[in-house]
Amino acid sequence: DQQVKQNSPSLSVQEGRISILNCDYTNSMFDYFLWYKKYPAEGPTFLISISSIKDKNEDGRFTVFLNKSAKHLSLHIVPSQPGDSAVYFCAASAGRNSGNTPLVFGKGTRLSVIA
Amino acid sequence: DTEVTQTPKHLVMGMTNKKSLKCEQHMGHRAMYWYKQKAKKPPELMFVYSYEKLSINESVPSRFSPECPNSSLLNLHLHALQPEDSALYLCASSRQERSTDTQYFGPGTRLTVL
Protein backbone atom coordinates (compact mmCIF):
# COMPACT_ATOMS: atom_id res chain seq x y z
CA ASP A 1 0.00 0.00 0.00
CA GLN A 2 1.54 3.27 -1.14
CA GLN A 3 1.55 5.79 1.67
CA VAL A 4 2.87 8.63 -0.50
CA LYS A 5 1.47 9.04 -3.99
CA GLN A 6 2.56 11.19 -6.88
CA ASN A 7 -0.08 10.49 -9.49
CA SER A 8 1.53 12.41 -12.35
CA PRO A 9 4.57 10.56 -13.67
CA SER A 10 5.53 13.51 -15.85
CA LEU A 11 4.86 17.20 -16.36
CA SER A 12 5.93 19.63 -19.09
CA VAL A 13 5.99 23.37 -18.49
CA GLN A 14 7.10 26.35 -20.55
CA GLU A 15 10.11 28.27 -19.24
CA GLY A 16 9.03 31.22 -17.11
CA ARG A 17 5.66 29.68 -16.20
CA ILE A 18 4.67 28.05 -12.92
CA SER A 19 5.29 24.35 -12.29
CA ILE A 20 2.95 22.66 -9.83
CA LEU A 21 3.83 19.20 -8.60
CA ASN A 22 1.32 17.35 -6.47
CA CYS A 23 1.57 14.71 -3.77
CA ASP A 24 -1.04 12.88 -1.71
CA TYR A 25 -0.51 10.79 1.39
CA THR A 26 -2.59 8.31 3.32
CA ASN A 27 -0.87 8.14 6.72
CA SER A 28 -2.37 10.83 8.94
CA MET A 29 0.53 10.40 11.39
CA PHE A 30 3.06 11.92 8.97
CA ASP A 31 4.36 15.13 10.52
CA TYR A 32 7.19 16.16 8.21
CA PHE A 33 7.19 16.46 4.44
CA LEU A 34 10.03 17.06 2.03
CA TRP A 35 10.65 17.55 -1.66
CA TYR A 36 13.79 16.21 -3.29
CA LYS A 37 15.05 16.81 -6.81
CA LYS A 38 16.99 14.11 -8.61
CA TYR A 39 19.08 14.18 -11.76
CA PRO A 40 19.92 10.88 -13.50
CA ALA A 41 22.74 8.89 -11.84
CA GLU A 42 22.87 11.29 -8.88
CA GLY A 43 21.51 11.15 -5.36
CA PRO A 44 18.37 13.11 -4.41
CA THR A 45 19.04 16.75 -3.54
CA PHE A 46 16.97 18.25 -0.72
CA LEU A 47 14.83 21.17 -1.94
CA ILE A 48 12.37 22.24 0.69
CA SER A 49 10.45 20.85 3.64
CA ILE A 50 7.37 21.61 5.70
CA SER A 51 6.28 20.60 9.16
CA SER A 52 2.70 19.53 9.76
CA ILE A 53 2.15 22.58 11.99
CA LYS A 54 2.51 24.86 8.96
CA ASP A 55 0.54 25.18 5.74
CA LYS A 56 3.11 26.99 3.64
CA ASN A 57 6.87 27.28 3.38
CA GLU A 58 8.71 29.39 0.85
CA ASP A 59 12.34 29.39 -0.26
CA GLY A 60 13.17 31.53 -3.25
CA ARG A 61 11.38 30.19 -6.32
CA PHE A 62 10.10 27.15 -4.41
CA THR A 63 6.97 27.09 -2.26
CA VAL A 64 5.44 24.05 -0.62
CA PHE A 65 1.80 24.06 0.42
CA LEU A 66 0.32 21.56 2.86
CA ASN A 67 -3.39 20.81 3.18
CA LYS A 68 -3.67 18.42 6.12
CA SER A 69 -7.40 17.90 5.87
CA ALA A 70 -7.02 16.77 2.26
CA LYS A 71 -3.74 14.96 2.98
CA HIS A 72 -2.25 16.79 0.04
CA LEU A 73 0.85 18.82 -0.58
CA SER A 74 2.15 20.61 -3.61
CA LEU A 75 5.40 22.15 -4.77
CA HIS A 76 5.23 25.37 -6.77
CA ILE A 77 8.21 26.50 -8.80
CA VAL A 78 7.97 29.97 -10.23
CA PRO A 79 9.37 30.99 -12.60
CA SER A 80 10.36 27.61 -14.00
CA GLN A 81 13.81 27.34 -15.56
CA PRO A 82 15.29 24.70 -17.90
CA GLY A 83 17.70 23.68 -15.09
CA ASP A 84 14.68 22.64 -13.04
CA SER A 85 14.16 19.69 -15.38
CA ALA A 86 14.58 16.63 -13.16
CA VAL A 87 12.60 14.02 -11.25
CA TYR A 88 10.94 15.42 -8.13
CA PHE A 89 10.23 13.12 -5.20
CA CYS A 90 7.79 13.89 -2.45
CA ALA A 91 8.67 12.25 0.89
CA ALA A 92 7.08 12.07 4.33
CA SER A 93 7.92 10.77 7.78
CA ALA A 94 6.37 10.39 11.23
CA GLY A 95 8.15 10.94 14.53
CA ARG A 96 8.48 8.63 17.53
CA ASN A 97 5.31 10.01 19.10
CA SER A 98 3.43 9.40 15.86
CA GLY A 99 4.36 5.85 14.93
CA ASN A 100 8.00 6.57 14.00
CA THR A 101 7.74 5.95 10.29
CA PRO A 102 11.05 6.38 8.45
CA LEU A 103 11.13 8.53 5.35
CA VAL A 104 8.71 7.24 2.69
CA PHE A 105 9.07 8.40 -0.90
CA GLY A 106 6.53 8.82 -3.66
CA LYS A 107 7.32 7.41 -7.10
CA GLY A 108 8.42 10.77 -8.45
CA THR A 109 7.29 13.19 -11.14
CA ARG A 110 9.54 13.97 -14.08
CA LEU A 111 9.44 17.71 -14.77
CA SER A 112 10.52 19.00 -18.17
CA VAL A 113 10.88 22.76 -18.54
CA ILE A 114 10.85 23.71 -22.19
CA ALA A 115 12.79 26.77 -23.30
CA ASP B 1 28.10 22.25 3.85
CA THR B 2 25.66 19.40 3.33
CA GLU B 3 27.95 16.98 1.58
CA VAL B 4 27.73 13.23 1.84
CA THR B 5 30.36 11.37 -0.15
CA GLN B 6 30.18 7.81 -1.43
CA THR B 7 32.78 5.54 -2.96
CA PRO B 8 33.04 3.97 -5.40
CA LYS B 9 30.78 5.70 -7.94
CA HIS B 10 30.42 2.51 -9.94
CA LEU B 11 31.00 -1.12 -8.98
CA VAL B 12 30.73 -4.28 -11.03
CA MET B 13 30.97 -7.55 -9.15
CA GLY B 14 30.37 -11.23 -9.64
CA MET B 15 28.01 -13.25 -7.51
CA THR B 16 30.88 -14.80 -5.54
CA ASN B 17 32.74 -11.56 -4.83
CA LYS B 18 32.97 -9.65 -1.57
CA LYS B 19 32.99 -5.88 -1.85
CA SER B 20 32.20 -2.86 0.31
CA LEU B 21 30.50 0.46 -0.27
CA LYS B 22 31.66 3.44 1.74
CA CYS B 23 29.89 6.57 2.86
CA GLU B 24 31.28 9.56 4.73
CA GLN B 25 29.89 12.79 6.16
CA HIS B 26 31.51 15.52 8.23
CA MET B 27 28.43 17.45 9.23
CA GLY B 28 28.35 16.01 12.74
CA HIS B 29 25.23 14.06 11.89
CA ARG B 30 24.45 11.17 14.23
CA ALA B 31 22.01 9.29 12.00
CA MET B 32 23.06 7.56 8.78
CA TYR B 33 21.04 5.59 6.29
CA TRP B 34 21.39 3.13 3.42
CA TYR B 35 18.80 3.15 0.64
CA LYS B 36 18.45 1.07 -2.51
CA GLN B 37 16.97 2.58 -5.66
CA LYS B 38 16.02 0.65 -8.77
CA ALA B 39 15.41 2.40 -12.09
CA LYS B 40 12.22 4.47 -12.24
CA LYS B 41 11.42 3.64 -8.59
CA PRO B 42 11.71 5.68 -5.40
CA PRO B 43 14.53 5.04 -2.90
CA GLU B 44 13.76 2.20 -0.48
CA LEU B 45 15.16 2.27 3.05
CA MET B 46 17.49 -0.59 3.98
CA PHE B 47 19.20 0.35 7.26
CA VAL B 48 19.33 3.19 9.78
CA TYR B 49 22.15 3.83 12.23
CA SER B 50 21.66 6.18 15.14
CA TYR B 51 24.68 7.12 17.27
CA GLU B 52 26.63 4.30 15.59
CA LYS B 53 24.09 1.68 16.58
CA LEU B 54 21.80 -0.14 14.17
CA SER B 55 18.34 1.28 14.69
CA ILE B 56 16.34 -0.08 11.77
CA ASN B 57 16.86 -3.07 9.48
CA GLU B 58 14.06 -3.21 6.93
CA SER B 59 14.24 -7.02 6.60
CA VAL B 60 17.25 -6.81 4.33
CA PRO B 61 18.85 -10.15 3.27
CA SER B 62 22.00 -11.06 5.19
CA ARG B 63 24.11 -10.81 2.04
CA PHE B 64 24.03 -7.07 2.84
CA SER B 65 25.90 -6.28 6.05
CA PRO B 66 26.08 -2.69 7.32
CA GLU B 67 28.79 -1.32 9.59
CA CYS B 68 29.22 2.03 11.29
CA PRO B 69 32.84 2.25 12.50
CA ASN B 70 32.44 5.82 13.77
CA SER B 71 30.05 8.74 13.62
CA SER B 72 31.35 9.90 10.22
CA LEU B 73 31.56 6.61 8.36
CA LEU B 74 29.06 4.06 7.16
CA ASN B 75 29.93 0.93 5.21
CA LEU B 76 27.82 -1.63 3.40
CA HIS B 77 29.52 -4.99 2.98
CA LEU B 78 28.32 -7.09 0.07
CA HIS B 79 28.73 -10.84 -0.29
CA ALA B 80 27.16 -13.42 -2.60
CA LEU B 81 24.85 -10.91 -4.26
CA GLN B 82 22.32 -11.75 -6.94
CA PRO B 83 21.85 -9.99 -10.30
CA GLU B 84 18.57 -8.54 -9.00
CA ASP B 85 20.59 -6.64 -6.38
CA SER B 86 21.90 -4.40 -9.16
CA ALA B 87 20.74 -0.89 -8.27
CA LEU B 88 21.83 2.57 -7.16
CA TYR B 89 22.81 2.43 -3.47
CA LEU B 90 22.32 5.72 -1.69
CA CYS B 91 23.70 6.83 1.63
CA ALA B 92 22.08 9.65 3.60
CA SER B 93 22.65 11.37 6.92
CA SER B 94 20.64 13.60 9.24
CA ARG B 95 21.35 15.47 12.44
CA GLN B 96 19.56 12.81 14.44
CA GLU B 97 17.06 10.06 13.75
CA ARG B 98 14.06 12.34 14.09
CA SER B 99 11.32 12.72 11.55
CA THR B 100 11.90 16.50 11.41
CA ASP B 101 15.61 16.20 10.66
CA THR B 102 16.24 16.55 6.94
CA GLN B 103 18.14 13.71 5.33
CA TYR B 104 20.95 14.68 2.96
CA PHE B 105 21.89 12.18 0.30
CA GLY B 106 25.17 11.22 -1.30
CA PRO B 107 25.56 10.76 -5.06
CA GLY B 108 25.16 7.00 -4.81
CA THR B 109 27.08 3.93 -5.94
CA ARG B 110 25.82 2.30 -9.12
CA LEU B 111 26.17 -1.46 -8.48
CA THR B 112 26.00 -4.08 -11.20
CA VAL B 113 26.01 -7.75 -10.21
CA LEU B 114 26.93 -10.14 -13.02
PDB file of C-alpha atoms in Angstrom:
ATOM      1  CA  ASP A   1       0.000   0.000   0.000  1.00  0.00           C
ATOM      2  CA  GLN A   2       1.535   3.270  -1.139  1.00  0.00           C
ATOM      3  CA  GLN A   3       1.549   5.793   1.671  1.00  0.00           C
ATOM      4  CA  VAL A   4       2.873   8.634  -0.496  1.00  0.00           C
ATOM      5  CA  LYS A   5       1.474   9.036  -3.992  1.00  0.00           C
ATOM      6  CA  GLN A   6       2.555  11.188  -6.884  1.00  0.00           C
ATOM      7  CA  ASN A   7      -0.077  10.489  -9.489  1.00  0.00           C
ATOM      8  CA  SER A   8       1.526  12.406 -12.347  1.00  0.00           C
ATOM      9  CA  PRO A   9       4.570  10.557 -13.672  1.00  0.00           C
ATOM     10  CA  SER A  10       5.528  13.514 -15.852  1.00  0.00           C
ATOM     11  CA  LEU A  11       4.860  17.204 -16.360  1.00  0.00           C
ATOM     12  CA  SER A  12       5.929  19.631 -19.093  1.00  0.00           C
ATOM     13  CA  VAL A  13       5.994  23.374 -18.494  1.00  0.00           C
ATOM     14  CA  GLN A  14       7.105  26.347 -20.551  1.00  0.00           C
ATOM     15  CA  GLU A  15      10.106  28.271 -19.243  1.00  0.00           C
ATOM     16  CA  GLY A  16       9.027  31.221 -17.105  1.00  0.00           C
ATOM     17  CA  ARG A  17       5.660  29.685 -16.196  1.00  0.00           C
ATOM     18  CA  ILE A  18       4.669  28.048 -12.920  1.00  0.00           C
ATOM     19  CA  SER A  19       5.290  24.347 -12.289  1.00  0.00           C
ATOM     20  CA  ILE A  20       2.953  22.665  -9.828  1.00  0.00           C
ATOM     21  CA  LEU A  21       3.828  19.202  -8.595  1.00  0.00           C
ATOM     22  CA  ASN A  22       1.320  17.349  -6.470  1.00  0.00           C
ATOM     23  CA  CYS A  23       1.573  14.715  -3.773  1.00  0.00           C
ATOM     24  CA  ASP A  24      -1.043  12.879  -1.714  1.00  0.00           C
ATOM     25  CA  TYR A  25      -0.510  10.793   1.394  1.00  0.00           C
ATOM     26  CA  THR A  26      -2.593   8.312   3.323  1.00  0.00           C
ATOM     27  CA  ASN A  27      -0.874   8.140   6.719  1.00  0.00           C
ATOM     28  CA  SER A  28      -2.374  10.832   8.940  1.00  0.00           C
ATOM     29  CA  MET A  29       0.530  10.402  11.385  1.00  0.00           C
ATOM     30  CA  PHE A  30       3.061  11.923   8.973  1.00  0.00           C
ATOM     31  CA  ASP A  31       4.364  15.131  10.520  1.00  0.00           C
ATOM     32  CA  TYR A  32       7.187  16.161   8.209  1.00  0.00           C
ATOM     33  CA  PHE A  33       7.186  16.456   4.441  1.00  0.00           C
ATOM     34  CA  LEU A  34      10.027  17.062   2.030  1.00  0.00           C
ATOM     35  CA  TRP A  35      10.649  17.548  -1.660  1.00  0.00           C
ATOM     36  CA  TYR A  36      13.793  16.215  -3.286  1.00  0.00           C
ATOM     37  CA  LYS A  37      15.050  16.813  -6.806  1.00  0.00           C
ATOM     38  CA  LYS A  38      16.987  14.113  -8.608  1.00  0.00           C
ATOM     39  CA  TYR A  39      19.083  14.179 -11.757  1.00  0.00           C
ATOM     40  CA  PRO A  40      19.924  10.878 -13.502  1.00  0.00           C
ATOM     41  CA  ALA A  41      22.735   8.889 -11.836  1.00  0.00           C
ATOM     42  CA  GLU A  42      22.867  11.289  -8.879  1.00  0.00           C
ATOM     43  CA  GLY A  43      21.509  11.152  -5.356  1.00  0.00           C
ATOM     44  CA  PRO A  44      18.373  13.113  -4.409  1.00  0.00           C
ATOM     45  CA  THR A  45      19.042  16.751  -3.535  1.00  0.00           C
ATOM     46  CA  PHE A  46      16.973  18.254  -0.717  1.00  0.00           C
ATOM     47  CA  LEU A  47      14.834  21.166  -1.941  1.00  0.00           C
ATOM     48  CA  ILE A  48      12.365  22.238   0.691  1.00  0.00           C
ATOM     49  CA  SER A  49      10.450  20.850   3.644  1.00  0.00           C
ATOM     50  CA  ILE A  50       7.373  21.615   5.702  1.00  0.00           C
ATOM     51  CA  SER A  51       6.278  20.600   9.159  1.00  0.00           C
ATOM     52  CA  SER A  52       2.704  19.535   9.764  1.00  0.00           C
ATOM     53  CA  ILE A  53       2.150  22.584  11.986  1.00  0.00           C
ATOM     54  CA  LYS A  54       2.508  24.865   8.956  1.00  0.00           C
ATOM     55  CA  ASP A  55       0.541  25.177   5.741  1.00  0.00           C
ATOM     56  CA  LYS A  56       3.112  26.989   3.636  1.00  0.00           C
ATOM     57  CA  ASN A  57       6.870  27.276   3.376  1.00  0.00           C
ATOM     58  CA  GLU A  58       8.710  29.386   0.854  1.00  0.00           C
ATOM     59  CA  ASP A  59      12.341  29.386  -0.263  1.00  0.00           C
ATOM     60  CA  GLY A  60      13.165  31.531  -3.251  1.00  0.00           C
ATOM     61  CA  ARG A  61      11.381  30.187  -6.319  1.00  0.00           C
ATOM     62  CA  PHE A  62      10.099  27.149  -4.412  1.00  0.00           C
ATOM     63  CA  THR A  63       6.966  27.092  -2.262  1.00  0.00           C
ATOM     64  CA  VAL A  64       5.438  24.050  -0.619  1.00  0.00           C
ATOM     65  CA  PHE A  65       1.796  24.063   0.419  1.00  0.00           C
ATOM     66  CA  LEU A  66       0.317  21.556   2.864  1.00  0.00           C
ATOM     67  CA  ASN A  67      -3.393  20.806   3.182  1.00  0.00           C
ATOM     68  CA  LYS A  68      -3.665  18.422   6.117  1.00  0.00           C
ATOM     69  CA  SER A  69      -7.404  17.899   5.867  1.00  0.00           C
ATOM     70  CA  ALA A  70      -7.020  16.773   2.261  1.00  0.00           C
ATOM     71  CA  LYS A  71      -3.736  14.958   2.978  1.00  0.00           C
ATOM     72  CA  HIS A  72      -2.247  16.790   0.040  1.00  0.00           C
ATOM     73  CA  LEU A  73       0.853  18.816  -0.578  1.00  0.00           C
ATOM     74  CA  SER A  74       2.153  20.605  -3.608  1.00  0.00           C
ATOM     75  CA  LEU A  75       5.399  22.153  -4.767  1.00  0.00           C
ATOM     76  CA  HIS A  76       5.227  25.366  -6.775  1.00  0.00           C
ATOM     77  CA  ILE A  77       8.206  26.496  -8.804  1.00  0.00           C
ATOM     78  CA  VAL A  78       7.973  29.971 -10.233  1.00  0.00           C
ATOM     79  CA  PRO A  79       9.366  30.992 -12.597  1.00  0.00           C
ATOM     80  CA  SER A  80      10.362  27.606 -13.998  1.00  0.00           C
ATOM     81  CA  GLN A  81      13.806  27.342 -15.558  1.00  0.00           C
ATOM     82  CA  PRO A  82      15.294  24.703 -17.897  1.00  0.00           C
ATOM     83  CA  GLY A  83      17.700  23.685 -15.092  1.00  0.00           C
ATOM     84  CA  ASP A  84      14.677  22.638 -13.036  1.00  0.00           C
ATOM     85  CA  SER A  85      14.156  19.693 -15.381  1.00  0.00           C
ATOM     86  CA  ALA A  86      14.580  16.630 -13.160  1.00  0.00           C
ATOM     87  CA  VAL A  87      12.602  14.021 -11.250  1.00  0.00           C
ATOM     88  CA  TYR A  88      10.937  15.418  -8.135  1.00  0.00           C
ATOM     89  CA  PHE A  89      10.235  13.121  -5.197  1.00  0.00           C
ATOM     90  CA  CYS A  90       7.795  13.889  -2.447  1.00  0.00           C
ATOM     91  CA  ALA A  91       8.668  12.247   0.894  1.00  0.00           C
ATOM     92  CA  ALA A  92       7.081  12.071   4.331  1.00  0.00           C
ATOM     93  CA  SER A  93       7.917  10.774   7.784  1.00  0.00           C
ATOM     94  CA  ALA A  94       6.370  10.385  11.231  1.00  0.00           C
ATOM     95  CA  GLY A  95       8.148  10.939  14.528  1.00  0.00           C
ATOM     96  CA  ARG A  96       8.480   8.627  17.529  1.00  0.00           C
ATOM     97  CA  ASN A  97       5.314  10.009  19.096  1.00  0.00           C
ATOM     98  CA  SER A  98       3.431   9.396  15.863  1.00  0.00           C
ATOM     99  CA  GLY A  99       4.361   5.855  14.931  1.00  0.00           C
ATOM    100  CA  ASN A 100       7.999   6.569  13.998  1.00  0.00           C
ATOM    101  CA  THR A 101       7.742   5.949  10.287  1.00  0.00           C
ATOM    102  CA  PRO A 102      11.052   6.380   8.449  1.00  0.00           C
ATOM    103  CA  LEU A 103      11.130   8.528   5.346  1.00  0.00           C
ATOM    104  CA  VAL A 104       8.712   7.235   2.693  1.00  0.00           C
ATOM    105  CA  PHE A 105       9.065   8.403  -0.896  1.00  0.00           C
ATOM    106  CA  GLY A 106       6.530   8.818  -3.663  1.00  0.00           C
ATOM    107  CA  LYS A 107       7.321   7.407  -7.100  1.00  0.00           C
ATOM    108  CA  GLY A 108       8.423  10.769  -8.450  1.00  0.00           C
ATOM    109  CA  THR A 109       7.287  13.189 -11.137  1.00  0.00           C
ATOM    110  CA  ARG A 110       9.544  13.966 -14.083  1.00  0.00           C
ATOM    111  CA  LEU A 111       9.443  17.706 -14.771  1.00  0.00           C
ATOM    112  CA  SER A 112      10.523  18.996 -18.166  1.00  0.00           C
ATOM    113  CA  VAL A 113      10.885  22.757 -18.543  1.00  0.00           C
ATOM    114  CA  ILE A 114      10.845  23.715 -22.186  1.00  0.00           C
ATOM    115  CA  ALA A 115      12.788  26.774 -23.304  1.00  0.00           C
TER     116      ALA A 115
ATOM    117  CA  ASP B   1      28.104  22.247   3.849  1.00  0.00           C
ATOM    118  CA  THR B   2      25.663  19.404   3.330  1.00  0.00           C
ATOM    119  CA  GLU B   3      27.948  16.977   1.577  1.00  0.00           C
ATOM    120  CA  VAL B   4      27.729  13.233   1.842  1.00  0.00           C
ATOM    121  CA  THR B   5      30.362  11.373  -0.155  1.00  0.00           C
ATOM    122  CA  GLN B   6      30.177   7.813  -1.432  1.00  0.00           C
ATOM    123  CA  THR B   7      32.783   5.537  -2.963  1.00  0.00           C
ATOM    124  CA  PRO B   8      33.040   3.972  -5.403  1.00  0.00           C
ATOM    125  CA  LYS B   9      30.783   5.700  -7.938  1.00  0.00           C
ATOM    126  CA  HIS B  10      30.415   2.510  -9.942  1.00  0.00           C
ATOM    127  CA  LEU B  11      30.998  -1.118  -8.981  1.00  0.00           C
ATOM    128  CA  VAL B  12      30.725  -4.284 -11.028  1.00  0.00           C
ATOM    129  CA  MET B  13      30.968  -7.555  -9.147  1.00  0.00           C
ATOM    130  CA  GLY B  14      30.369 -11.226  -9.641  1.00  0.00           C
ATOM    131  CA  MET B  15      28.009 -13.250  -7.511  1.00  0.00           C
ATOM    132  CA  THR B  16      30.883 -14.797  -5.535  1.00  0.00           C
ATOM    133  CA  ASN B  17      32.740 -11.562  -4.834  1.00  0.00           C
ATOM    134  CA  LYS B  18      32.966  -9.649  -1.575  1.00  0.00           C
ATOM    135  CA  LYS B  19      32.991  -5.882  -1.850  1.00  0.00           C
ATOM    136  CA  SER B  20      32.202  -2.864   0.315  1.00  0.00           C
ATOM    137  CA  LEU B  21      30.504   0.458  -0.274  1.00  0.00           C
ATOM    138  CA  LYS B  22      31.662   3.442   1.744  1.00  0.00           C
ATOM    139  CA  CYS B  23      29.886   6.574   2.859  1.00  0.00           C
ATOM    140  CA  GLU B  24      31.281   9.564   4.730  1.00  0.00           C
ATOM    141  CA  GLN B  25      29.893  12.792   6.159  1.00  0.00           C
ATOM    142  CA  HIS B  26      31.512  15.516   8.229  1.00  0.00           C
ATOM    143  CA  MET B  27      28.428  17.448   9.228  1.00  0.00           C
ATOM    144  CA  GLY B  28      28.351  16.008  12.740  1.00  0.00           C
ATOM    145  CA  HIS B  29      25.227  14.059  11.895  1.00  0.00           C
ATOM    146  CA  ARG B  30      24.447  11.171  14.232  1.00  0.00           C
ATOM    147  CA  ALA B  31      22.012   9.290  11.996  1.00  0.00           C
ATOM    148  CA  MET B  32      23.060   7.564   8.783  1.00  0.00           C
ATOM    149  CA  TYR B  33      21.036   5.585   6.289  1.00  0.00           C
ATOM    150  CA  TRP B  34      21.387   3.130   3.419  1.00  0.00           C
ATOM    151  CA  TYR B  35      18.796   3.151   0.640  1.00  0.00           C
ATOM    152  CA  LYS B  36      18.450   1.075  -2.515  1.00  0.00           C
ATOM    153  CA  GLN B  37      16.968   2.579  -5.656  1.00  0.00           C
ATOM    154  CA  LYS B  38      16.017   0.646  -8.769  1.00  0.00           C
ATOM    155  CA  ALA B  39      15.412   2.400 -12.089  1.00  0.00           C
ATOM    156  CA  LYS B  40      12.219   4.466 -12.235  1.00  0.00           C
ATOM    157  CA  LYS B  41      11.423   3.636  -8.589  1.00  0.00           C
ATOM    158  CA  PRO B  42      11.714   5.676  -5.395  1.00  0.00           C
ATOM    159  CA  PRO B  43      14.525   5.041  -2.896  1.00  0.00           C
ATOM    160  CA  GLU B  44      13.763   2.202  -0.478  1.00  0.00           C
ATOM    161  CA  LEU B  45      15.157   2.269   3.049  1.00  0.00           C
ATOM    162  CA  MET B  46      17.492  -0.590   3.978  1.00  0.00           C
ATOM    163  CA  PHE B  47      19.205   0.353   7.258  1.00  0.00           C
ATOM    164  CA  VAL B  48      19.332   3.187   9.778  1.00  0.00           C
ATOM    165  CA  TYR B  49      22.154   3.834  12.226  1.00  0.00           C
ATOM    166  CA  SER B  50      21.658   6.179  15.140  1.00  0.00           C
ATOM    167  CA  TYR B  51      24.681   7.116  17.269  1.00  0.00           C
ATOM    168  CA  GLU B  52      26.632   4.304  15.591  1.00  0.00           C
ATOM    169  CA  LYS B  53      24.091   1.680  16.582  1.00  0.00           C
ATOM    170  CA  LEU B  54      21.804  -0.142  14.168  1.00  0.00           C
ATOM    171  CA  SER B  55      18.344   1.281  14.691  1.00  0.00           C
ATOM    172  CA  ILE B  56      16.343  -0.079  11.768  1.00  0.00           C
ATOM    173  CA  ASN B  57      16.864  -3.066   9.475  1.00  0.00           C
ATOM    174  CA  GLU B  58      14.065  -3.214   6.931  1.00  0.00           C
ATOM    175  CA  SER B  59      14.236  -7.016   6.600  1.00  0.00           C
ATOM    176  CA  VAL B  60      17.253  -6.809   4.327  1.00  0.00           C
ATOM    177  CA  PRO B  61      18.852 -10.148   3.275  1.00  0.00           C
ATOM    178  CA  SER B  62      22.002 -11.062   5.193  1.00  0.00           C
ATOM    179  CA  ARG B  63      24.111 -10.810   2.042  1.00  0.00           C
ATOM    180  CA  PHE B  64      24.032  -7.066   2.838  1.00  0.00           C
ATOM    181  CA  SER B  65      25.899  -6.280   6.050  1.00  0.00           C
ATOM    182  CA  PRO B  66      26.082  -2.686   7.318  1.00  0.00           C
ATOM    183  CA  GLU B  67      28.786  -1.324   9.594  1.00  0.00           C
ATOM    184  CA  CYS B  68      29.217   2.032  11.288  1.00  0.00           C
ATOM    185  CA  PRO B  69      32.841   2.253  12.498  1.00  0.00           C
ATOM    186  CA  ASN B  70      32.441   5.817  13.772  1.00  0.00           C
ATOM    187  CA  SER B  71      30.051   8.744  13.617  1.00  0.00           C
ATOM    188  CA  SER B  72      31.347   9.903  10.215  1.00  0.00           C
ATOM    189  CA  LEU B  73      31.560   6.612   8.355  1.00  0.00           C
ATOM    190  CA  LEU B  74      29.061   4.060   7.160  1.00  0.00           C
ATOM    191  CA  ASN B  75      29.930   0.925   5.212  1.00  0.00           C
ATOM    192  CA  LEU B  76      27.823  -1.625   3.402  1.00  0.00           C
ATOM    193  CA  HIS B  77      29.521  -4.986   2.981  1.00  0.00           C
ATOM    194  CA  LEU B  78      28.324  -7.091   0.069  1.00  0.00           C
ATOM    195  CA  HIS B  79      28.728 -10.842  -0.294  1.00  0.00           C
ATOM    196  CA  ALA B  80      27.155 -13.415  -2.604  1.00  0.00           C
ATOM    197  CA  LEU B  81      24.853 -10.906  -4.257  1.00  0.00           C
ATOM    198  CA  GLN B  82      22.324 -11.750  -6.939  1.00  0.00           C
ATOM    199  CA  PRO B  83      21.846  -9.988 -10.297  1.00  0.00           C
ATOM    200  CA  GLU B  84      18.567  -8.538  -8.997  1.00  0.00           C
ATOM    201  CA  ASP B  85      20.591  -6.642  -6.383  1.00  0.00           C
ATOM    202  CA  SER B  86      21.899  -4.398  -9.156  1.00  0.00           C
ATOM    203  CA  ALA B  87      20.739  -0.889  -8.274  1.00  0.00           C
ATOM    204  CA  LEU B  88      21.833   2.574  -7.158  1.00  0.00           C
ATOM    205  CA  TYR B  89      22.806   2.428  -3.473  1.00  0.00           C
ATOM    206  CA  LEU B  90      22.321   5.719  -1.688  1.00  0.00           C
ATOM    207  CA  CYS B  91      23.697   6.829   1.635  1.00  0.00           C
ATOM    208  CA  ALA B  92      22.084   9.651   3.599  1.00  0.00           C
ATOM    209  CA  SER B  93      22.650  11.374   6.919  1.00  0.00           C
ATOM    210  CA  SER B  94      20.644  13.600   9.239  1.00  0.00           C
ATOM    211  CA  ARG B  95      21.350  15.474  12.439  1.00  0.00           C
ATOM    212  CA  GLN B  96      19.561  12.812  14.440  1.00  0.00           C
ATOM    213  CA  GLU B  97      17.061  10.063  13.749  1.00  0.00           C
ATOM    214  CA  ARG B  98      14.059  12.336  14.088  1.00  0.00           C
ATOM    215  CA  SER B  99      11.323  12.719  11.547  1.00  0.00           C
ATOM    216  CA  THR B 100      11.898  16.497  11.409  1.00  0.00           C
ATOM    217  CA  ASP B 101      15.615  16.199  10.659  1.00  0.00           C
ATOM    218  CA  THR B 102      16.243  16.547   6.945  1.00  0.00           C
ATOM    219  CA  GLN B 103      18.136  13.713   5.328  1.00  0.00           C
ATOM    220  CA  TYR B 104      20.950  14.677   2.960  1.00  0.00           C
ATOM    221  CA  PHE B 105      21.894  12.179   0.302  1.00  0.00           C
ATOM    222  CA  GLY B 106      25.172  11.220  -1.296  1.00  0.00           C
ATOM    223  CA  PRO B 107      25.556  10.757  -5.060  1.00  0.00           C
ATOM    224  CA  GLY B 108      25.162   7.000  -4.806  1.00  0.00           C
ATOM    225  CA  THR B 109      27.082   3.926  -5.938  1.00  0.00           C
ATOM    226  CA  ARG B 110      25.817   2.298  -9.116  1.00  0.00           C
ATOM    227  CA  LEU B 111      26.171  -1.458  -8.481  1.00  0.00           C
ATOM    228  CA  THR B 112      26.002  -4.080 -11.204  1.00  0.00           C
ATOM    229  CA  VAL B 113      26.011  -7.752 -10.211  1.00  0.00           C
ATOM    230  CA  LEU B 114      26.928 -10.140 -13.023  1.00  0.00           C
TER     231      LEU B 114
END
